[in-house]
């Protein structure tokens, strides 16, 4: 199924510590040691194969179709990406990261209503599709590699799902929806039971307006023992879920949340910190800053918070309040344009009292790197994929060590 991307946050695991080899899994998995056969399977995963696989699977088990959204293009692309990565790791004889990834997939897929029998039909459909796709090039060695790799994939996923003691999902009720700008909304919920997550993590969210469609959102506050949780959402043109959240969500709506993912964090003993937030990319960094405010002593944190217009710097007052009581925090607002649009008058004034740095005008990567490469800092970047890539590249070009830069997977 593979609705998650295997992309890892930069800096999660040093390249030299990628884990034990495939050969160390079990001595009986001879097919998993055949790199040539595994390479054939890796190279077989393309859009055509995956399209045929889903057609075969849905015919084999009609109940599976109801687990997926009506449009399948994104799902197929994610499956191609995930399987090509898993098989690429197996070709390289690395097992630890694929196994961990597949286990997380199995745990996370519980929220979709996946049952043990679905893994059996998935395996059968994928094996048959691979064999048909490879055609006359199929050999006994490829057959063994396919059999054992599919046993590994479905076995790890189903085993992790069965072994997970925690809930498959969390349900909650929207208690407040605030339209802070034309394309931005702050949504607060009360969960039926508290969710434990680390500040900086993200969850997969399902809203009632978009059945069977999920979107990743980052909580903007640390975990609340009373079940409160807050999300900041920007409308993405053409995005069904974000449009529904910003335009249609109302108090009383019932949302469903997955278990948390991600490992972005601040090491309080790891030196000073640079944070770069684009628009609602502020949410996970805000949660981290709020968590740090529990301590009397912290590393210095400099946050650049950027948006297209000043009126879209929607949370400056909260940041001002935190900075007013925590001298380790500095906040630099950045707007791409010097003047607000006419529609800004229809929304709350976000200007904070005096005390923050003067708002600068320009693109975030240029403004941030104007002050140097920040190579001595822990660096956290959150926002749209284009902004994250551009900021990361600009910082590295200025001398920031790539291993000190953290961001969420850009294809999550």
GROMACS .gro file of C-alpha atoms in nm:
model
  412
    1UNK     CA    1   0.000   0.000   0.000
    2UNK     CA    2   0.284   0.233   0.096
    3UNK     CA    3   0.112   0.566   0.147
    4UNK     CA    4   0.425   0.701   0.317
    5UNK     CA    5   0.747   0.811   0.154
    6UNK     CA    6   1.070   0.637   0.261
    7UNK     CA    7   1.256   0.966   0.236
    8UNK     CA    8   1.453   1.022   0.555
    9UNK     CA    9   1.506   1.351   0.729
   10UNK     CA   10   1.861   1.469   0.665
   11UNK     CA   11   2.085   1.384   0.957
   12UNK     CA   12   1.869   1.104   1.104
   13UNK     CA   13   2.130   0.836   1.053
   14UNK     CA   14   2.493   0.884   0.947
   15UNK     CA   15   2.572   0.710   0.616
   16UNK     CA   16   2.818   0.476   0.782
   17UNK     CA   17   2.554   0.342   1.022
   18UNK     CA   18   2.288   0.223   0.780
   19UNK     CA   19   2.234  -0.107   0.957
   20UNK     CA   20   2.290  -0.476   0.924
   21UNK     CA   21   2.303  -0.653   0.591
   22UNK     CA   22   2.024  -0.845   0.424
   23UNK     CA   23   2.228  -1.162   0.463
   24UNK     CA   24   2.211  -1.125   0.841
   25UNK     CA   25   1.830  -1.141   0.847
   26UNK     CA   26   1.800  -1.517   0.816
   27UNK     CA   27   2.035  -1.764   0.654
   28UNK     CA   28   1.743  -1.927   0.470
   29UNK     CA   29   1.667  -1.619   0.260
   30UNK     CA   30   1.908  -1.709  -0.020
   31UNK     CA   31   1.703  -1.512  -0.272
   32UNK     CA   32   1.760  -1.194  -0.072
   33UNK     CA   33   2.134  -1.232  -0.127
   34UNK     CA   34   2.101  -1.247  -0.506
   35UNK     CA   35   2.170  -0.885  -0.598
   36UNK     CA   36   2.122  -0.941  -0.972
   37UNK     CA   37   1.775  -1.088  -0.921
   38UNK     CA   38   1.680  -0.813  -0.676
   39UNK     CA   39   1.802  -0.553  -0.926
   40UNK     CA   40   1.562  -0.691  -1.189
   41UNK     CA   41   1.275  -0.657  -0.943
   42UNK     CA   42   1.378  -0.304  -0.844
   43UNK     CA   43   1.394  -0.195  -1.207
   44UNK     CA   44   1.053  -0.346  -1.279
   45UNK     CA   45   0.871  -0.096  -1.059
   46UNK     CA   46   0.730   0.171  -1.283
   47UNK     CA   47   0.390   0.338  -1.326
   48UNK     CA   48   0.268   0.076  -1.575
   49UNK     CA   49   0.346  -0.216  -1.341
   50UNK     CA   50   0.185  -0.044  -1.043
   51UNK     CA   51  -0.127   0.043  -1.244
   52UNK     CA   52  -0.163  -0.324  -1.341
   53UNK     CA   53  -0.094  -0.432  -0.983
   54UNK     CA   54  -0.376  -0.226  -0.837
   55UNK     CA   55  -0.616  -0.344  -1.108
   56UNK     CA   56  -0.525  -0.705  -1.028
   57UNK     CA   57  -0.546  -0.652  -0.651
   58UNK     CA   58  -0.886  -0.484  -0.662
   59UNK     CA   59  -1.018  -0.768  -0.879
   60UNK     CA   60  -0.871  -1.028  -0.643
   61UNK     CA   61  -1.011  -0.859  -0.330
   62UNK     CA   62  -1.292  -0.610  -0.399
   63UNK     CA   63  -1.298  -0.494  -0.035
   64UNK     CA   64  -0.955  -0.334  -0.079
   65UNK     CA   65  -1.082  -0.067  -0.321
   66UNK     CA   66  -1.277   0.105  -0.043
   67UNK     CA   67  -0.954   0.171   0.145
   68UNK     CA   68  -0.826   0.409  -0.125
   69UNK     CA   69  -0.936   0.750  -0.256
   70UNK     CA   70  -1.122   0.774  -0.588
   71UNK     CA   71  -0.823   0.921  -0.771
   72UNK     CA   72  -0.519   0.692  -0.766
   73UNK     CA   73  -0.242   0.883  -0.946
   74UNK     CA   74  -0.075   1.003  -0.627
   75UNK     CA   75  -0.112   0.662  -0.465
   76UNK     CA   76   0.051   0.487  -0.760
   77UNK     CA   77   0.341   0.732  -0.764
   78UNK     CA   78   0.397   0.685  -0.390
   79UNK     CA   79   0.395   0.307  -0.430
   80UNK     CA   80   0.648   0.317  -0.714
   81UNK     CA   81   0.874   0.543  -0.507
   82UNK     CA   82   0.846   0.330  -0.193
   83UNK     CA   83   0.902  -0.007  -0.360
   84UNK     CA   84   1.191   0.117  -0.573
   85UNK     CA   85   1.357   0.247  -0.255
   86UNK     CA   86   1.298  -0.075  -0.059
   87UNK     CA   87   1.435  -0.292  -0.339
   88UNK     CA   88   1.725  -0.052  -0.388
   89UNK     CA   89   1.821  -0.102  -0.024
   90UNK     CA   90   1.790  -0.479  -0.064
   91UNK     CA   91   2.014  -0.466  -0.372
   92UNK     CA   92   2.269  -0.279  -0.159
   93UNK     CA   93   2.231  -0.557   0.103
   94UNK     CA   94   2.102  -0.318   0.369
   95UNK     CA   95   1.813  -0.438   0.581
   96UNK     CA   96   1.770  -0.222   0.889
   97UNK     CA   97   1.618   0.090   0.733
   98UNK     CA   98   1.379  -0.098   0.499
   99UNK     CA   99   1.259  -0.318   0.785
  100UNK     CA  100   1.204  -0.016   1.010
  101UNK     CA  101   1.023   0.164   0.729
  102UNK     CA  102   0.800  -0.134   0.651
  103UNK     CA  103   0.721  -0.184   1.020
  104UNK     CA  104   0.613   0.179   1.047
  105UNK     CA  105   0.399   0.136   0.735
  106UNK     CA  106   0.229  -0.165   0.892
  107UNK     CA  107   0.157   0.018   1.216
  108UNK     CA  108   0.035   0.327   1.035
  109UNK     CA  109  -0.188   0.141   0.789
  110UNK     CA  110  -0.409   0.020   1.074
  111UNK     CA  111  -0.590   0.354   1.057
  112UNK     CA  112  -0.706   0.274   0.701
  113UNK     CA  113  -0.882  -0.042   0.820
  114UNK     CA  114  -0.624  -0.283   0.677
  115UNK     CA  115  -0.688  -0.644   0.783
  116UNK     CA  116  -0.444  -0.940   0.791
  117UNK     CA  117  -0.607  -1.098   0.482
  118UNK     CA  118  -0.531  -0.782   0.283
  119UNK     CA  119  -0.158  -0.854   0.313
  120UNK     CA  120  -0.210  -1.201   0.169
  121UNK     CA  121  -0.400  -1.072  -0.136
  122UNK     CA  122  -0.149  -0.787  -0.177
  123UNK     CA  123   0.135  -1.038  -0.188
  124UNK     CA  124  -0.042  -1.262  -0.438
  125UNK     CA  125  -0.138  -0.973  -0.666
  126UNK     CA  126   0.208  -0.817  -0.659
  127UNK     CA  127   0.384  -1.149  -0.726
  128UNK     CA  128   0.158  -1.222  -1.024
  129UNK     CA  129   0.201  -0.871  -1.163
  130UNK     CA  130   0.579  -0.879  -1.128
  131UNK     CA  131   0.601  -1.218  -1.299
  132UNK     CA  132   0.381  -1.102  -1.587
  133UNK     CA  133   0.568  -0.772  -1.620
  134UNK     CA  134   0.915  -0.928  -1.630
  135UNK     CA  135   0.790  -1.187  -1.877
  136UNK     CA  136   1.040  -1.417  -2.049
  137UNK     CA  137   1.328  -1.276  -1.842
  138UNK     CA  138   1.178  -1.441  -1.533
  139UNK     CA  139   1.413  -1.707  -1.394
  140UNK     CA  140   1.424  -1.939  -1.097
  141UNK     CA  141   1.659  -1.698  -0.922
  142UNK     CA  142   1.421  -1.404  -0.979
  143UNK     CA  143   1.132  -1.619  -0.860
  144UNK     CA  144   1.315  -1.696  -0.535
  145UNK     CA  145   1.404  -1.331  -0.485
  146UNK     CA  146   1.045  -1.222  -0.553
  147UNK     CA  147   0.899  -1.486  -0.323
  148UNK     CA  148   1.129  -1.404  -0.033
  149UNK     CA  149   1.126  -1.027  -0.071
  150UNK     CA  150   0.745  -1.019  -0.082
  151UNK     CA  151   0.735  -1.246   0.222
  152UNK     CA  152   0.965  -0.999   0.396
  153UNK     CA  153   0.761  -0.691   0.295
  154UNK     CA  154   0.417  -0.826   0.385
  155UNK     CA  155   0.544  -1.019   0.688
  156UNK     CA  156   0.711  -0.719   0.847
  157UNK     CA  157   0.411  -0.494   0.782
  158UNK     CA  158   0.150  -0.737   0.915
  159UNK     CA  159   0.368  -0.845   1.208
  160UNK     CA  160   0.431  -0.487   1.318
  161UNK     CA  161   0.058  -0.408   1.291
  162UNK     CA  162  -0.031  -0.710   1.504
  163UNK     CA  163   0.234  -0.631   1.765
  164UNK     CA  164   0.149  -0.261   1.807
  165UNK     CA  165  -0.031  -0.213   2.142
  166UNK     CA  166  -0.127   0.151   2.085
  167UNK     CA  167  -0.446   0.274   1.920
  168UNK     CA  168  -0.479   0.262   1.542
  169UNK     CA  169  -0.605   0.622   1.537
  170UNK     CA  170  -0.723   0.911   1.751
  171UNK     CA  171  -1.060   1.080   1.697
  172UNK     CA  172  -1.125   1.438   1.796
  173UNK     CA  173  -1.375   1.722   1.770
  174UNK     CA  174  -1.302   2.062   1.619
  175UNK     CA  175  -1.362   2.320   1.892
  176UNK     CA  176  -1.235   2.631   1.714
  177UNK     CA  177  -1.168   2.737   1.354
  178UNK     CA  178  -1.006   3.077   1.304
  179UNK     CA  179  -0.959   3.223   0.956
  180UNK     CA  180  -0.641   3.424   1.014
  181UNK     CA  181  -0.591   3.524   0.650
  182UNK     CA  182  -0.739   3.462   0.307
  183UNK     CA  183  -0.561   3.128   0.266
  184UNK     CA  184  -0.477   3.044   0.628
  185UNK     CA  185  -0.669   2.887   0.916
  186UNK     CA  186  -0.589   2.784   1.272
  187UNK     CA  187  -0.785   2.477   1.382
  188UNK     CA  188  -0.807   2.357   1.742
  189UNK     CA  189  -0.942   2.017   1.842
  190UNK     CA  190  -1.014   1.821   2.156
  191UNK     CA  191  -0.913   1.458   2.114
  192UNK     CA  192  -1.124   1.185   2.271
  193UNK     CA  193  -0.805   1.056   2.435
  194UNK     CA  194  -0.469   1.234   2.466
  195UNK     CA  195  -0.202   1.166   2.206
  196UNK     CA  196   0.163   1.155   2.306
  197UNK     CA  197   0.395   1.304   2.046
  198UNK     CA  198   0.725   1.486   2.051
  199UNK     CA  199   0.729   1.854   1.952
  200UNK     CA  200   0.835   1.873   1.588
  201UNK     CA  201   0.655   1.554   1.480
  202UNK     CA  202   0.366   1.535   1.234
  203UNK     CA  203   0.049   1.327   1.201
  204UNK     CA  204  -0.173   1.209   0.917
  205UNK     CA  205  -0.517   1.372   0.931
  206UNK     CA  206  -0.854   1.272   0.785
  207UNK     CA  207  -1.138   1.526   0.767
  208UNK     CA  208  -1.506   1.443   0.706
  209UNK     CA  209  -1.532   1.658   0.392
  210UNK     CA  210  -1.276   1.439   0.207
  211UNK     CA  211  -1.346   1.066   0.262
  212UNK     CA  212  -1.042   0.837   0.225
  213UNK     CA  213  -0.806   1.127   0.166
  214UNK     CA  214  -0.538   1.201   0.425
  215UNK     CA  215  -0.299   1.489   0.468
  216UNK     CA  216   0.006   1.535   0.691
  217UNK     CA  217  -0.014   1.821   0.941
  218UNK     CA  218   0.222   1.924   1.222
  219UNK     CA  219   0.083   2.005   1.566
  220UNK     CA  220   0.160   2.365   1.662
  221UNK     CA  221   0.165   2.299   2.037
  222UNK     CA  222   0.337   2.034   2.251
  223UNK     CA  223   0.135   1.730   2.351
  224UNK     CA  224  -0.151   1.822   2.585
  225UNK     CA  225  -0.247   1.573   2.860
  226UNK     CA  226  -0.606   1.698   2.828
  227UNK     CA  227  -0.621   1.612   2.458
  228UNK     CA  228  -0.597   1.959   2.306
  229UNK     CA  229  -0.418   1.989   1.972
  230UNK     CA  230  -0.375   2.274   1.723
  231UNK     CA  231  -0.299   2.282   1.351
  232UNK     CA  232  -0.211   2.566   1.113
  233UNK     CA  233  -0.327   2.503   0.757
  234UNK     CA  234  -0.262   2.693   0.436
  235UNK     CA  235  -0.485   2.643   0.136
  236UNK     CA  236  -0.290   2.474  -0.144
  237UNK     CA  237  -0.432   2.552  -0.491
  238UNK     CA  238  -0.601   2.236  -0.615
  239UNK     CA  239  -0.563   2.067  -0.275
  240UNK     CA  240  -0.896   1.911  -0.177
  241UNK     CA  241  -0.809   1.854   0.189
  242UNK     CA  242  -0.647   2.191   0.255
  243UNK     CA  243  -0.934   2.369   0.079
  244UNK     CA  244  -1.186   2.183   0.296
  245UNK     CA  245  -0.995   2.262   0.615
  246UNK     CA  246  -0.957   2.633   0.541
  247UNK     CA  247  -1.297   2.699   0.381
  248UNK     CA  248  -1.537   2.439   0.517
  249UNK     CA  249  -1.428   2.318   0.859
  250UNK     CA  250  -1.663   2.408   1.144
  251UNK     CA  251  -1.671   2.347   1.520
  252UNK     CA  252  -1.821   2.007   1.585
  253UNK     CA  253  -1.652   1.837   1.288
  254UNK     CA  254  -1.496   1.504   1.374
  255UNK     CA  255  -1.137   1.445   1.261
  256UNK     CA  256  -0.926   1.130   1.270
  257UNK     CA  257  -0.550   1.140   1.335
  258UNK     CA  258  -0.279   0.878   1.282
  259UNK     CA  259   0.010   0.800   1.514
  260UNK     CA  260   0.291   1.060   1.501
  261UNK     CA  261   0.591   1.048   1.269
  262UNK     CA  262   0.917   1.236   1.228
  263UNK     CA  263   1.224   1.304   1.436
  264UNK     CA  264   1.293   1.675   1.405
  265UNK     CA  265   1.425   1.800   1.737
  266UNK     CA  266   1.641   2.049   1.919
  267UNK     CA  267   1.935   1.915   2.121
  268UNK     CA  268   1.952   2.147   2.422
  269UNK     CA  269   2.318   2.051   2.461
  270UNK     CA  270   2.397   2.076   2.091
  271UNK     CA  271   2.466   2.448   2.058
  272UNK     CA  272   2.266   2.744   1.933
  273UNK     CA  273   1.979   2.702   1.688
  274UNK     CA  274   1.865   2.855   1.360
  275UNK     CA  275   1.501   2.799   1.265
  276UNK     CA  276   1.356   2.895   0.926
  277UNK     CA  277   0.977   2.878   0.885
  278UNK     CA  278   0.783   2.948   0.569
  279UNK     CA  279   0.413   3.024   0.631
  280UNK     CA  280   0.245   2.735   0.820
  281UNK     CA  281   0.583   2.562   0.836
  282UNK     CA  282   0.594   2.762   1.157
  283UNK     CA  283   0.373   2.504   1.333
  284UNK     CA  284   0.632   2.236   1.429
  285UNK     CA  285   0.895   2.499   1.513
  286UNK     CA  286   0.643   2.683   1.731
  287UNK     CA  287   0.576   2.356   1.917
  288UNK     CA  288   0.951   2.312   1.972
  289UNK     CA  289   0.988   2.671   2.094
  290UNK     CA  290   0.695   2.631   2.333
  291UNK     CA  291   0.851   2.313   2.468
  292UNK     CA  292   1.187   2.486   2.519
  293UNK     CA  293   1.013   2.763   2.715
  294UNK     CA  294   0.956   2.510   2.994
  295UNK     CA  295   1.328   2.530   3.077
  296UNK     CA  296   1.513   2.810   3.247
  297UNK     CA  297   1.829   2.774   3.037
  298UNK     CA  298   1.832   2.705   2.663
  299UNK     CA  299   2.060   2.751   2.364
  300UNK     CA  300   1.999   3.071   2.171
  301UNK     CA  301   1.729   3.030   1.907
  302UNK     CA  302   1.696   3.265   1.609
  303UNK     CA  303   1.374   3.214   1.413
  304UNK     CA  304   1.318   3.360   1.066
  305UNK     CA  305   0.943   3.352   0.996
  306UNK     CA  306   0.850   3.426   0.635
  307UNK     CA  307   0.538   3.471   0.422
  308UNK     CA  308   0.433   3.641   0.100
  309UNK     CA  309   0.280   3.944   0.276
  310UNK     CA  310   0.316   4.095   0.622
  311UNK     CA  311  -0.052   4.020   0.688
  312UNK     CA  312   0.023   3.648   0.649
  313UNK     CA  313   0.273   3.647   0.936
  314UNK     CA  314  -0.025   3.526   1.132
  315UNK     CA  315   0.134   3.424   1.462
  316UNK     CA  316   0.370   3.710   1.540
  317UNK     CA  317   0.180   3.804   1.857
  318UNK     CA  318   0.231   3.457   2.005
  319UNK     CA  319   0.599   3.465   1.912
  320UNK     CA  320   0.629   3.813   2.063
  321UNK     CA  321   0.476   3.689   2.390
  322UNK     CA  322   0.717   3.395   2.407
  323UNK     CA  323   1.020   3.612   2.321
  324UNK     CA  324   0.918   3.873   2.581
  325UNK     CA  325   0.965   3.614   2.856
  326UNK     CA  326   1.252   3.412   2.706
  327UNK     CA  327   1.562   3.615   2.616
  328UNK     CA  328   1.715   3.318   2.433
  329UNK     CA  329   1.458   3.359   2.151
  330UNK     CA  330   1.496   3.610   1.866
  331UNK     CA  331   1.234   3.639   1.590
  332UNK     CA  332   1.293   3.797   1.249
  333UNK     CA  333   0.978   3.843   1.036
  334UNK     CA  334   1.030   3.829   0.658
  335UNK     CA  335   0.779   3.924   0.385
  336UNK     CA  336   0.831   3.881   0.012
  337UNK     CA  337   0.643   4.203  -0.064
  338UNK     CA  338   0.666   4.537   0.114
  339UNK     CA  339   0.294   4.619   0.087
  340UNK     CA  340  -0.010   4.417   0.194
  341UNK     CA  341  -0.285   4.343  -0.061
  342UNK     CA  342  -0.623   4.512  -0.034
  343UNK     CA  343  -0.789   4.200   0.106
  344UNK     CA  344  -0.570   4.218   0.418
  345UNK     CA  345  -0.823   4.462   0.569
  346UNK     CA  346  -1.076   4.176   0.596
  347UNK     CA  347  -0.862   3.982   0.844
  348UNK     CA  348  -0.711   4.046   1.189
  349UNK     CA  349  -0.410   4.278   1.218
  350UNK     CA  350  -0.112   4.052   1.295
  351UNK     CA  351   0.131   4.331   1.387
  352UNK     CA  352   0.286   4.256   1.727
  353UNK     CA  353   0.376   4.521   1.986
  354UNK     CA  354   0.726   4.664   1.966
  355UNK     CA  355   1.000   4.422   2.057
  356UNK     CA  356   1.056   4.194   1.759
  357UNK     CA  357   1.303   4.264   1.484
  358UNK     CA  358   1.180   4.491   1.207
  359UNK     CA  359   1.016   4.298   0.924
  360UNK     CA  360   1.256   4.245   0.636
  361UNK     CA  361   1.156   4.223   0.271
  362UNK     CA  362   1.279   3.947   0.041
  363UNK     CA  363   1.292   3.573  -0.017
  364UNK     CA  364   1.369   3.366   0.293
  365UNK     CA  365   1.683   3.195   0.157
  366UNK     CA  366   1.841   3.529   0.062
  367UNK     CA  367   1.746   3.704   0.386
  368UNK     CA  368   1.869   3.418   0.606
  369UNK     CA  369   2.202   3.374   0.428
  370UNK     CA  370   2.263   3.747   0.424
  371UNK     CA  371   2.387   3.695   0.779
  372UNK     CA  372   2.624   3.411   0.685
  373UNK     CA  373   2.612   3.033   0.664
  374UNK     CA  374   2.508   2.969   1.025
  375UNK     CA  375   2.747   2.674   1.021
  376UNK     CA  376   2.783   2.672   1.401
  377UNK     CA  377   2.407   2.627   1.454
  378UNK     CA  378   2.162   2.342   1.469
  379UNK     CA  379   1.947   2.427   1.164
  380UNK     CA  380   1.577   2.339   1.130
  381UNK     CA  381   1.382   2.433   0.815
  382UNK     CA  382   1.005   2.393   0.772
  383UNK     CA  383   0.771   2.500   0.495
  384UNK     CA  384   0.691   2.421   0.134
  385UNK     CA  385   0.928   2.183  -0.048
  386UNK     CA  386   1.060   2.452  -0.284
  387UNK     CA  387   1.143   2.689   0.002
  388UNK     CA  388   1.306   2.412   0.205
  389UNK     CA  389   1.523   2.301  -0.087
  390UNK     CA  390   1.623   2.656  -0.174
  391UNK     CA  391   1.706   2.748   0.186
  392UNK     CA  392   1.901   2.428   0.244
  393UNK     CA  393   2.101   2.479  -0.079
  394UNK     CA  394   2.171   2.844   0.006
  395UNK     CA  395   2.293   2.757   0.356
  396UNK     CA  396   2.517   2.476   0.229
  397UNK     CA  397   2.659   2.710  -0.034
  398UNK     CA  398   2.745   2.950   0.249
  399UNK     CA  399   2.926   2.676   0.439
  400UNK     CA  400   2.665   2.516   0.665
  401UNK     CA  401   2.740   2.144   0.718
  402UNK     CA  402   2.459   1.938   0.558
  403UNK     CA  403   2.455   1.700   0.855
  404UNK     CA  404   2.348   1.986   1.084
  405UNK     CA  405   2.038   2.064   0.876
  406UNK     CA  406   1.705   1.905   0.964
  407UNK     CA  407   1.375   1.909   0.779
  408UNK     CA  408   1.081   1.674   0.734
  409UNK     CA  409   1.068   1.442   0.432
  410UNK     CA  410   0.970   1.659   0.137
  411UNK     CA  411   0.751   1.388  -0.020
  412UNK     CA  412   0.574   1.274   0.291
   0.00000   0.00000   0.00000
